[in-house]
Amino acid sequence: LPQRVADHITRRRHVQKIMGIPEEAFAYFKHPVDFDVANTTEFLEGKVKCPSLDSYLPTLVAYARENPQIFQH
């Protein structure tokens, strides 16, 4: 979404109310950020491992299909 369009949309009070995010917070969405996970990766090596997507995606999809209200505002 072009920044000008996003800025215009997020200034609308009803959009802020629906999203539950005040206008001032949207400025941080485009704030430049760099994350360095080198220490975290090294620390967790051999201790914690993320499961593969295919091991839990069917469960997420089934839940979403059984609970369509999670997509409503």
Short mmCIF file of N, CA and C in Angstrom, two decimals:
data_model
loop_
_atom_site.label_atom_id
_atom_site.label_comp_id
_atom_site.label_asym_id
_atom_site.label_seq_id
_atom_site.Cartn_x
_atom_site.Cartn_y
_atom_site.Cartn_z
N LEU A 1 0.85 -1.17 0.00
CA LEU A 1 0.00 0.00 0.00
C LEU A 1 0.89 1.23 0.00
N PRO A 2 0.71 2.13 -0.93
CA PRO A 2 1.53 3.35 -0.93
C PRO A 2 1.36 4.12 0.38
N GLN A 3 2.43 4.72 0.85
CA GLN A 3 2.40 5.41 2.14
C GLN A 3 1.34 6.51 2.19
N ARG A 4 1.18 7.26 1.11
CA ARG A 4 0.17 8.33 1.09
C ARG A 4 -1.23 7.77 1.31
N VAL A 5 -1.53 6.64 0.69
CA VAL A 5 -2.83 6.01 0.84
C VAL A 5 -3.00 5.49 2.26
N ALA A 6 -1.98 4.82 2.77
CA ALA A 6 -2.03 4.30 4.14
C ALA A 6 -2.23 5.43 5.15
N ASP A 7 -1.51 6.53 4.97
CA ASP A 7 -1.65 7.67 5.88
C ASP A 7 -3.07 8.22 5.83
N HIS A 8 -3.63 8.32 4.64
CA HIS A 8 -4.99 8.84 4.48
C HIS A 8 -6.01 7.92 5.19
N ILE A 9 -5.85 6.63 4.99
CA ILE A 9 -6.78 5.66 5.58
C ILE A 9 -6.68 5.66 7.10
N THR A 10 -5.47 5.66 7.62
CA THR A 10 -5.29 5.53 9.07
C THR A 10 -5.65 6.80 9.83
N ARG A 11 -5.84 7.90 9.14
CA ARG A 11 -6.29 9.14 9.80
C ARG A 11 -7.79 9.10 10.09
N ARG A 12 -8.48 8.21 9.47
CA ARG A 12 -9.93 8.10 9.66
C ARG A 12 -10.23 7.51 11.04
N ARG A 13 -11.07 8.19 11.79
CA ARG A 13 -11.40 7.75 13.16
C ARG A 13 -12.04 6.36 13.18
N HIS A 14 -12.92 6.07 12.21
CA HIS A 14 -13.58 4.76 12.23
C HIS A 14 -12.58 3.63 11.96
N VAL A 15 -11.56 3.90 11.16
CA VAL A 15 -10.52 2.89 10.92
C VAL A 15 -9.74 2.66 12.21
N GLN A 16 -9.40 3.74 12.90
CA GLN A 16 -8.67 3.61 14.16
C GLN A 16 -9.51 2.83 15.18
N LYS A 17 -10.81 3.11 15.22
CA LYS A 17 -11.69 2.42 16.17
C LYS A 17 -11.79 0.93 15.84
N ILE A 18 -11.97 0.61 14.56
CA ILE A 18 -12.09 -0.79 14.15
C ILE A 18 -10.80 -1.55 14.47
N MET A 19 -9.67 -0.93 14.18
CA MET A 19 -8.38 -1.59 14.39
C MET A 19 -7.93 -1.52 15.85
N GLY A 20 -8.49 -0.60 16.62
CA GLY A 20 -8.08 -0.45 18.00
C GLY A 20 -6.69 0.15 18.14
N ILE A 21 -6.29 0.93 17.15
CA ILE A 21 -4.95 1.52 17.14
C ILE A 21 -5.08 3.03 16.95
N PRO A 22 -4.54 3.83 17.87
CA PRO A 22 -4.62 5.28 17.69
C PRO A 22 -3.74 5.75 16.54
N GLU A 23 -4.11 6.88 15.95
CA GLU A 23 -3.39 7.42 14.79
C GLU A 23 -1.90 7.56 15.06
N GLU A 24 -1.54 7.99 16.25
CA GLU A 24 -0.13 8.22 16.59
C GLU A 24 0.72 6.95 16.48
N ALA A 25 0.11 5.81 16.69
CA ALA A 25 0.85 4.54 16.65
C ALA A 25 1.23 4.12 15.23
N PHE A 26 0.47 4.56 14.24
CA PHE A 26 0.74 4.14 12.87
C PHE A 26 2.10 4.62 12.37
N ALA A 27 2.59 5.72 12.91
CA ALA A 27 3.90 6.23 12.49
C ALA A 27 5.00 5.20 12.74
N TYR A 28 4.83 4.38 13.76
CA TYR A 28 5.86 3.38 14.10
C TYR A 28 5.85 2.19 13.15
N PHE A 29 4.80 2.02 12.35
CA PHE A 29 4.74 0.92 11.40
C PHE A 29 5.78 1.06 10.31
N LYS A 30 6.21 2.28 10.03
CA LYS A 30 7.20 2.50 8.98
C LYS A 30 8.55 2.89 9.55
N HIS A 31 8.71 2.76 10.85
CA HIS A 31 9.97 3.09 11.51
C HIS A 31 11.02 2.04 11.13
N PRO A 32 12.19 2.47 10.66
CA PRO A 32 13.20 1.48 10.27
C PRO A 32 13.72 0.69 11.48
N VAL A 33 13.74 -0.61 11.33
CA VAL A 33 14.15 -1.49 12.42
C VAL A 33 15.02 -2.60 11.87
N ASP A 34 16.06 -2.94 12.59
CA ASP A 34 16.89 -4.10 12.27
C ASP A 34 16.94 -4.99 13.51
N PHE A 35 16.69 -6.26 13.32
CA PHE A 35 16.75 -7.21 14.42
C PHE A 35 17.96 -8.11 14.23
N ASP A 36 18.73 -8.27 15.26
CA ASP A 36 19.88 -9.16 15.23
C ASP A 36 19.58 -10.33 16.17
N VAL A 37 19.37 -11.50 15.59
CA VAL A 37 19.01 -12.66 16.39
C VAL A 37 20.19 -13.62 16.57
N ALA A 38 21.39 -13.17 16.27
CA ALA A 38 22.56 -14.04 16.35
C ALA A 38 22.71 -14.66 17.74
N ASN A 39 22.63 -13.85 18.77
CA ASN A 39 22.77 -14.38 20.13
C ASN A 39 21.62 -15.31 20.49
N THR A 40 20.42 -14.96 20.07
CA THR A 40 19.26 -15.79 20.37
C THR A 40 19.39 -17.14 19.69
N THR A 41 19.74 -17.12 18.42
CA THR A 41 19.89 -18.36 17.67
C THR A 41 20.94 -19.26 18.32
N GLU A 42 22.06 -18.67 18.69
CA GLU A 42 23.13 -19.43 19.34
C GLU A 42 22.67 -19.99 20.69
N PHE A 43 21.98 -19.17 21.47
CA PHE A 43 21.51 -19.59 22.79
C PHE A 43 20.51 -20.74 22.70
N LEU A 44 19.63 -20.70 21.71
CA LEU A 44 18.58 -21.71 21.58
C LEU A 44 19.02 -22.95 20.82
N GLU A 45 20.19 -22.92 20.25
CA GLU A 45 20.69 -24.06 19.48
C GLU A 45 20.61 -25.34 20.29
N GLY A 46 19.91 -26.32 19.74
CA GLY A 46 19.78 -27.61 20.40
C GLY A 46 18.77 -27.64 21.53
N LYS A 47 18.13 -26.51 21.83
CA LYS A 47 17.17 -26.45 22.93
C LYS A 47 15.74 -26.27 22.43
N VAL A 48 15.56 -25.32 21.53
CA VAL A 48 14.23 -25.01 21.01
C VAL A 48 14.30 -24.99 19.50
N LYS A 49 13.30 -25.59 18.88
CA LYS A 49 13.26 -25.60 17.42
C LYS A 49 11.82 -25.38 16.98
N CYS A 50 11.64 -24.48 16.05
CA CYS A 50 10.30 -24.23 15.52
C CYS A 50 9.85 -25.44 14.72
N PRO A 51 8.59 -25.83 14.88
CA PRO A 51 8.09 -26.96 14.09
C PRO A 51 7.94 -26.54 12.63
N SER A 52 7.93 -27.51 11.76
CA SER A 52 7.73 -27.20 10.34
C SER A 52 6.28 -26.79 10.12
N LEU A 53 6.06 -25.91 9.18
CA LEU A 53 4.72 -25.40 8.91
C LEU A 53 3.74 -26.52 8.60
N ASP A 54 4.17 -27.50 7.83
CA ASP A 54 3.25 -28.58 7.45
C ASP A 54 2.83 -29.43 8.64
N SER A 55 3.52 -29.32 9.77
CA SER A 55 3.13 -30.11 10.94
C SER A 55 1.96 -29.49 11.71
N TYR A 56 1.69 -28.20 11.51
CA TYR A 56 0.58 -27.58 12.24
C TYR A 56 -0.39 -26.78 11.37
N LEU A 57 -0.06 -26.57 10.11
CA LEU A 57 -0.96 -25.81 9.24
C LEU A 57 -2.34 -26.44 9.11
N PRO A 58 -2.47 -27.76 8.94
CA PRO A 58 -3.81 -28.34 8.85
C PRO A 58 -4.67 -28.04 10.08
N THR A 59 -4.06 -28.01 11.24
CA THR A 59 -4.80 -27.69 12.47
C THR A 59 -5.29 -26.25 12.45
N LEU A 60 -4.43 -25.32 12.00
CA LEU A 60 -4.83 -23.92 11.92
C LEU A 60 -5.96 -23.72 10.92
N VAL A 61 -5.86 -24.37 9.77
CA VAL A 61 -6.89 -24.25 8.74
C VAL A 61 -8.21 -24.83 9.24
N ALA A 62 -8.15 -25.99 9.88
CA ALA A 62 -9.37 -26.61 10.41
C ALA A 62 -10.03 -25.70 11.45
N TYR A 63 -9.23 -25.11 12.32
CA TYR A 63 -9.77 -24.21 13.33
C TYR A 63 -10.44 -23.00 12.66
N ALA A 64 -9.79 -22.44 11.66
CA ALA A 64 -10.34 -21.27 10.97
C ALA A 64 -11.66 -21.62 10.27
N ARG A 65 -11.73 -22.79 9.69
CA ARG A 65 -12.96 -23.20 9.01
C ARG A 65 -14.10 -23.44 10.01
N GLU A 66 -13.76 -23.98 11.16
CA GLU A 66 -14.77 -24.27 12.18
C GLU A 66 -15.18 -23.03 12.97
N ASN A 67 -14.39 -21.97 12.89
CA ASN A 67 -14.65 -20.76 13.66
C ASN A 67 -14.55 -19.51 12.78
N PRO A 68 -15.43 -19.36 11.79
CA PRO A 68 -15.32 -18.23 10.87
C PRO A 68 -15.46 -16.87 11.55
N GLN A 69 -16.01 -16.84 12.74
CA GLN A 69 -16.18 -15.57 13.45
C GLN A 69 -14.84 -14.93 13.81
N ILE A 70 -13.75 -15.67 13.79
CA ILE A 70 -12.45 -15.08 14.13
C ILE A 70 -12.01 -14.05 13.09
N PHE A 71 -12.65 -14.07 11.91
CA PHE A 71 -12.29 -13.14 10.86
C PHE A 71 -13.17 -11.90 10.85
N GLN A 72 -14.14 -11.85 11.75
CA GLN A 72 -15.05 -10.71 11.81
C GLN A 72 -14.53 -9.68 12.80
N HIS A 73 -14.86 -8.43 12.54
CA HIS A 73 -14.43 -7.35 13.44
C HIS A 73 -15.48 -7.10 14.47
#
